[in-house]
Every structure is written in structure tokens, then in C-alpha cells.
Amino acid sequence: MCSSDLFFEWSMAPGLPRNHPQGLMQANPSCNHDEVTPNCITYRALISGLRTSPAHIAEAEICCRETTIGVGGPFPEGMWEKTINPDAKPADNAKIVVCVEVSNRRDQTYIIRAGLGTDGKAVLGVWQDKAGTDWVVDFLKEQRKTFSSVVVRAGAASPVFALLADMQKAKLPVTEWKGNEIPAAHGQMFDRVRDETIQHLPHGGLETAATSAVERFMPGGGWVVDINKSPTDTAVLYAAVGAVWGLGKVPQPP
């Protein structure tokens, strides 16, 4: 006996941008039809939802498309994946900057290394991705000759700030990253990704954070990654942003 059940799906066609008018109508067929559905959704409400919802939520709830968490993020669509290069490496005489970040729960620490390539592009990669924080200062002391600066996000709200005193006591070359420099660094990172003047080695956690993180817009302009509203751990992405920012704080060889 054959089943005669039929299933219909209302969703935006694959490949269409999320703000495509016809695609939004495909996913929300009752839109603007208040003669059929009282208090129905309006096109204006859909556009507002796209502007205020994280990309992975907008895909599922507004566009009605199957999605993974690695959709969207703060960078131009598709550009983070485009700048992945597993063979990238800094120039032989490049000054190397490292940035240390600790997750909100202090259960994971990330260290990212960055340097300029021969073409002037920033090259970065995850150097360490390990649990806890008790190993960080000793590791950096052992590797001291391999980098020129350690970037640390300063401020009481920063989990890595608790390591700052020990780093200074160990006479590590610390560059404090604080205040307006944090949104400025996010802007620099955005420009490099958009203009393809950056290359980064593949790393699952970094890829997921960069393609799903939620922005928090600052009152005076600019934006930062929203640590609390992002769906995954963004510490590794903060480390990437900080390392690239730190490249501008050390003199580079000609």
C-alpha cells in the first residue's frame, strides 16, 4: 500500500540573498495578506528582522532554509572562507605578534600568531588552543625569542586581564589593547577581510566564530564582536583581531 501523503515547504530558494524581496515572499507567503490572515507579517517587519537577527537565526526563522551555525558573521558574506590559505606564512624577516585570549568561562586559552607576508598581507594562525590558563606565561617565556610583542586585551571585564601582571613580572613585551582601540581593531580586520589583504590558516573554532559571531555596535560608532550574544566561543576570534591590530604597533622591517 502506497502512502499518498504530500509535503509542502515554503522557503526561500537556495542561493538568494536574505534580503531578496521575491525570496522573502516565497518563504512567507502570507506576508501583507491581511485579508486572509489577520495580523499577518509585513514586508517591513521581515526586513527589520533581518537587520536585528543573527544570520543563522534569520536563515531559519525568516528565510525558512536549513542552515548550520557557520552562516553569517560580521564579515562580508563568503569572504572569510575566501581568505583561508593553509600554505600561508609570514616573510622570513617579519616581526611576529601574538595575542592571548581566554574564554568567558576561563576554560580555554587561545594564542594566535600574526606576521606580514612578502606581499604585505597579514598572515595569522592559531598557535595554541589549550584548556586552562596556568600554562600560558611559562609557555610564552619559553618561546620569547619567536615573537616581538604580546597583545593583551586590557580592562577588568576581559578574562585575559588576570594574566597581565604575571606577564609583566616575567618581562614579556606586552602591548595593552584597550579603549577605543578595540572597535578600531575590528574595523581594521573587517577591511582586511573585505579587501583580501589577510590570509589565515584553517582552524575549526576560528572558522565557526568568524562566520557566526554577532556584532555589538558602539554608541560612538564602530562595532565589536558581542561575546555574550554570539552562539559560540568568540575568544579565538578576538585573538585574531588583536594579533592583526598588534602588527601595526611594532616596527616592521623594510
Short mmCIF file of C-alpha atoms in Angstrom, two decimals:
data_model
loop_
_atom_site.label_atom_id
_atom_site.label_comp_id
_atom_site.label_asym_id
_atom_site.label_seq_id
_atom_site.Cartn_x
_atom_site.Cartn_y
_atom_site.Cartn_z
CA MET A 1 0.00 0.00 0.00
CA CYS A 2 1.46 3.34 -1.06
CA SER A 3 1.16 6.43 1.05
CA SER A 4 -0.45 9.41 -0.59
CA ASP A 5 0.83 11.93 1.94
CA LEU A 6 2.24 15.09 0.36
CA PHE A 7 4.59 17.53 2.00
CA PHE A 8 4.98 21.17 1.02
CA GLU A 9 7.69 23.58 2.06
CA TRP A 10 7.62 27.37 1.93
CA SER A 11 11.20 28.58 1.83
CA MET A 12 13.50 30.98 0.03
CA ALA A 13 15.26 29.46 -2.97
CA PRO A 14 18.86 28.37 -2.29
CA GLY A 15 21.45 30.93 -3.27
CA LEU A 16 19.24 34.01 -2.98
CA PRO A 17 20.48 36.76 -0.64
CA ARG A 18 18.49 37.01 2.57
CA ASN A 19 17.02 40.42 1.65
CA HIS A 20 15.74 39.31 -1.78
CA PRO A 21 12.11 40.60 -1.99
CA GLN A 22 10.74 37.70 -4.04
CA GLY A 23 12.62 35.19 -1.91
CA LEU A 24 11.10 36.64 1.26
CA MET A 25 7.65 36.26 -0.29
CA GLN A 26 8.42 32.63 -1.14
CA ALA A 27 9.35 31.93 2.48
CA ASN A 28 6.46 33.96 3.94
CA PRO A 29 3.51 33.55 1.56
CA SER A 30 1.02 35.24 3.90
CA CYS A 31 3.14 38.41 4.03
CA ASN A 32 0.96 41.54 3.66
CA HIS A 33 -2.20 39.45 3.02
CA ASP A 34 -4.24 40.72 5.96
CA GLU A 35 -7.44 39.91 4.05
CA VAL A 36 -6.53 36.24 4.53
CA THR A 37 -4.55 36.21 7.76
CA PRO A 38 -5.38 38.81 10.41
CA ASN A 39 -2.31 40.45 11.93
CA CYS A 40 -0.11 38.80 9.32
CA ILE A 41 3.60 39.52 8.97
CA THR A 42 4.53 42.54 6.87
CA TYR A 43 7.41 43.02 4.48
CA ARG A 44 8.67 45.85 6.65
CA ALA A 45 8.74 43.54 9.69
CA LEU A 46 10.71 40.93 7.74
CA ILE A 47 13.36 43.47 6.73
CA SER A 48 13.56 44.70 10.31
CA GLY A 49 14.03 41.11 11.48
CA LEU A 50 16.88 40.60 9.02
CA ARG A 51 18.63 43.66 10.40
CA THR A 52 18.33 42.68 14.04
CA SER A 53 18.69 38.87 13.95
CA PRO A 54 21.93 36.87 13.83
CA ALA A 55 22.43 35.37 10.39
CA HIS A 56 21.84 31.75 11.41
CA ILE A 57 18.53 32.70 13.07
CA ALA A 58 17.43 34.80 10.09
CA GLU A 59 18.17 31.88 7.76
CA ALA A 60 15.97 29.51 9.75
CA GLU A 61 13.18 31.77 11.02
CA ILE A 62 12.77 34.31 8.20
CA CYS A 63 14.14 32.61 5.08
CA CYS A 64 12.99 29.15 6.21
CA ARG A 65 16.13 27.49 4.91
CA GLU A 66 18.15 24.74 6.52
CA THR A 67 21.35 26.14 7.88
CA THR A 68 24.35 25.43 10.07
CA ILE A 69 25.69 27.71 12.74
CA GLY A 70 28.59 28.75 10.48
CA VAL A 71 26.48 31.17 8.44
CA GLY A 72 26.82 34.93 8.55
CA GLY A 73 29.18 36.59 10.99
CA PRO A 74 30.46 40.17 10.96
CA PHE A 75 32.43 39.97 7.71
CA PRO A 76 31.18 40.26 4.10
CA GLU A 77 29.44 37.05 3.11
CA GLY A 78 31.82 34.39 1.82
CA MET A 79 34.97 36.46 2.32
CA TRP A 80 36.25 34.70 5.45
CA GLU A 81 36.28 31.37 3.63
CA LYS A 82 37.90 33.05 0.63
CA THR A 83 40.87 34.24 2.72
CA ILE A 84 41.73 30.80 4.14
CA ASN A 85 45.13 29.63 2.92
CA PRO A 86 46.68 26.52 4.53
CA ASP A 87 50.06 27.35 2.91
CA ALA A 88 50.29 30.98 4.03
CA LYS A 89 53.31 32.06 6.08
CA PRO A 90 54.89 35.35 7.12
CA ALA A 91 58.01 36.65 5.42
CA ASP A 92 61.29 35.32 6.82
CA ASN A 93 62.23 38.66 8.38
CA ALA A 94 58.71 39.59 9.54
CA LYS A 95 58.10 40.77 13.08
CA ILE A 96 55.74 38.30 14.78
CA VAL A 97 52.97 39.42 17.11
CA VAL A 98 50.97 37.08 19.34
CA CYS A 99 47.63 37.76 21.02
CA VAL A 100 46.34 35.83 24.02
CA GLU A 101 42.62 35.48 24.73
CA VAL A 102 40.76 33.48 27.35
CA SER A 103 37.18 32.23 27.01
CA ASN A 104 34.49 33.74 29.23
CA ARG A 105 34.42 30.65 31.43
CA ARG A 106 38.22 30.63 31.64
CA ASP A 107 38.24 27.02 30.47
CA GLN A 108 40.13 27.59 27.20
CA THR A 109 43.01 29.82 26.12
CA TYR A 110 43.92 30.74 22.56
CA ILE A 111 47.17 32.21 21.29
CA ILE A 112 47.29 33.49 17.73
CA ARG A 113 50.44 34.42 15.84
CA ALA A 114 50.45 37.04 13.09
CA GLY A 115 53.07 38.47 10.74
CA LEU A 116 53.23 40.18 7.38
CA GLY A 117 53.84 38.15 4.25
CA THR A 118 56.13 39.15 1.42
CA ASP A 119 53.13 40.69 -0.35
CA GLY A 120 52.22 42.84 2.67
CA LYS A 121 49.20 40.74 3.60
CA ALA A 122 48.69 39.86 7.24
CA VAL A 123 49.14 36.14 7.87
CA LEU A 124 47.71 34.61 11.03
CA GLY A 125 47.16 31.23 12.54
CA VAL A 126 46.12 29.62 15.81
CA TRP A 127 49.35 28.80 17.63
CA GLN A 128 47.90 27.34 20.83
CA ASP A 129 44.39 26.16 21.71
CA LYS A 130 44.56 24.58 25.16
CA ALA A 131 42.48 24.23 28.30
CA GLY A 132 43.00 26.46 31.32
CA THR A 133 45.39 29.37 31.85
CA ASP A 134 48.13 28.12 34.17
CA TRP A 135 50.43 27.19 31.30
CA VAL A 136 50.31 30.47 29.37
CA VAL A 137 53.04 32.58 30.98
CA ASP A 138 55.57 29.74 31.14
CA PHE A 139 54.90 28.88 27.50
CA LEU A 140 55.42 32.48 26.37
CA LYS A 141 58.67 32.70 28.39
CA GLU A 142 59.95 29.56 26.67
CA GLN A 143 59.03 30.93 23.23
CA ARG A 144 60.16 34.51 23.93
CA LYS A 145 62.66 34.66 21.03
CA THR A 146 59.99 33.78 18.45
CA PHE A 147 57.83 36.92 18.77
CA SER A 148 58.17 40.68 19.22
CA SER A 149 55.01 41.55 21.15
CA VAL A 150 52.22 40.01 23.21
CA VAL A 151 48.84 41.71 22.80
CA VAL A 152 46.56 41.55 25.84
CA ARG A 153 43.03 42.97 25.91
CA ALA A 154 43.08 45.18 28.99
CA GLY A 155 40.15 46.06 31.23
CA ALA A 156 38.51 44.39 34.20
CA ALA A 157 35.87 42.71 32.02
CA SER A 158 38.49 40.92 29.93
CA PRO A 159 39.18 37.34 31.13
CA VAL A 160 42.79 37.51 29.95
CA PHE A 161 43.42 40.64 32.03
CA ALA A 162 44.09 38.41 35.06
CA LEU A 163 47.30 37.22 33.34
CA LEU A 164 48.64 40.71 32.64
CA ALA A 165 50.50 41.19 35.94
CA ASP A 166 52.26 37.82 35.63
CA MET A 167 53.27 38.61 32.04
CA GLN A 168 54.72 41.95 33.09
CA LYS A 169 56.51 40.32 36.01
CA ALA A 170 58.02 37.85 33.54
CA LYS A 171 59.22 40.86 31.48
CA LEU A 172 57.29 39.81 28.41
CA PRO A 173 56.89 42.58 25.79
CA VAL A 174 53.22 43.29 26.49
CA THR A 175 51.13 45.64 24.35
CA GLU A 176 47.88 46.54 26.09
CA TRP A 177 44.81 46.57 23.83
CA LYS A 178 42.11 48.73 25.33
CA GLY A 179 39.55 51.52 24.96
CA ASN A 180 38.71 52.82 21.51
CA GLU A 181 41.46 50.66 20.01
CA ILE A 182 39.21 47.60 20.33
CA PRO A 183 36.43 48.70 17.91
CA ALA A 184 39.11 50.30 15.71
CA ALA A 185 40.86 46.92 15.50
CA HIS A 186 37.59 45.23 14.50
CA GLY A 187 37.25 47.78 11.71
CA GLN A 188 40.79 47.06 10.52
CA MET A 189 40.06 43.34 10.49
CA PHE A 190 36.85 43.90 8.52
CA ASP A 191 38.74 45.96 5.92
CA ARG A 192 41.44 43.32 5.53
CA VAL A 193 38.92 40.51 5.08
CA ARG A 194 36.85 42.56 2.63
CA ASP A 195 39.90 43.63 0.62
CA GLU A 196 41.58 40.21 0.84
CA THR A 197 44.71 41.65 2.46
CA ILE A 198 44.76 38.88 5.04
CA GLN A 199 45.35 35.14 4.93
CA HIS A 200 44.69 32.73 7.77
CA LEU A 201 45.42 29.10 8.39
CA PRO A 202 42.39 26.81 8.80
CA HIS A 203 41.09 26.20 12.32
CA GLY A 204 37.60 24.89 13.07
CA GLY A 205 36.90 27.08 16.08
CA LEU A 206 38.12 30.23 14.35
CA GLU A 207 36.10 29.49 11.22
CA THR A 208 32.92 28.92 13.22
CA ALA A 209 33.35 32.07 15.29
CA ALA A 210 34.15 34.24 12.27
CA THR A 211 31.10 33.03 10.36
CA SER A 212 28.56 33.15 13.19
CA ALA A 213 29.59 35.90 15.63
CA VAL A 214 27.13 38.70 16.39
CA GLU A 215 28.20 42.36 16.27
CA ARG A 216 27.61 44.89 19.04
CA PHE A 217 27.50 48.45 17.75
CA MET A 218 29.15 51.08 19.91
CA PRO A 219 27.46 54.38 20.89
CA GLY A 220 30.25 56.47 19.41
CA GLY A 221 30.48 54.44 16.20
CA GLY A 222 32.18 51.23 15.23
CA TRP A 223 31.43 47.74 16.48
CA VAL A 224 32.91 44.80 18.35
CA VAL A 225 32.10 41.11 18.47
CA ASP A 226 29.38 40.54 21.05
CA ILE A 227 30.82 37.89 23.36
CA ASN A 228 27.54 37.25 25.21
CA LYS A 229 25.13 37.08 22.26
CA SER A 230 27.31 35.15 19.84
CA PRO A 231 26.33 31.47 19.57
CA THR A 232 29.88 30.10 20.02
CA ASP A 233 33.07 30.95 21.89
CA THR A 234 34.48 34.12 20.30
CA ALA A 235 37.74 34.31 22.27
CA VAL A 236 39.68 32.83 19.35
CA LEU A 237 38.24 35.48 17.00
CA TYR A 238 39.15 38.25 19.46
CA ALA A 239 42.69 36.85 19.50
CA ALA A 240 42.81 37.04 15.70
CA VAL A 241 41.60 40.65 15.69
CA GLY A 242 44.06 41.60 18.42
CA ALA A 243 47.02 39.96 16.69
CA VAL A 244 46.35 41.79 13.43
CA TRP A 245 45.92 45.05 15.32
CA GLY A 246 49.22 44.42 17.10
CA LEU A 247 51.06 44.25 13.79
CA GLY A 248 50.55 47.99 13.49
CA LYS A 249 52.17 48.57 16.89
CA VAL A 250 55.60 47.05 16.14
CA PRO A 251 58.06 48.48 13.61
CA GLN A 252 58.25 46.25 10.57
CA PRO A 253 61.48 45.69 8.59
CA PRO A 254 61.56 47.35 5.16
#
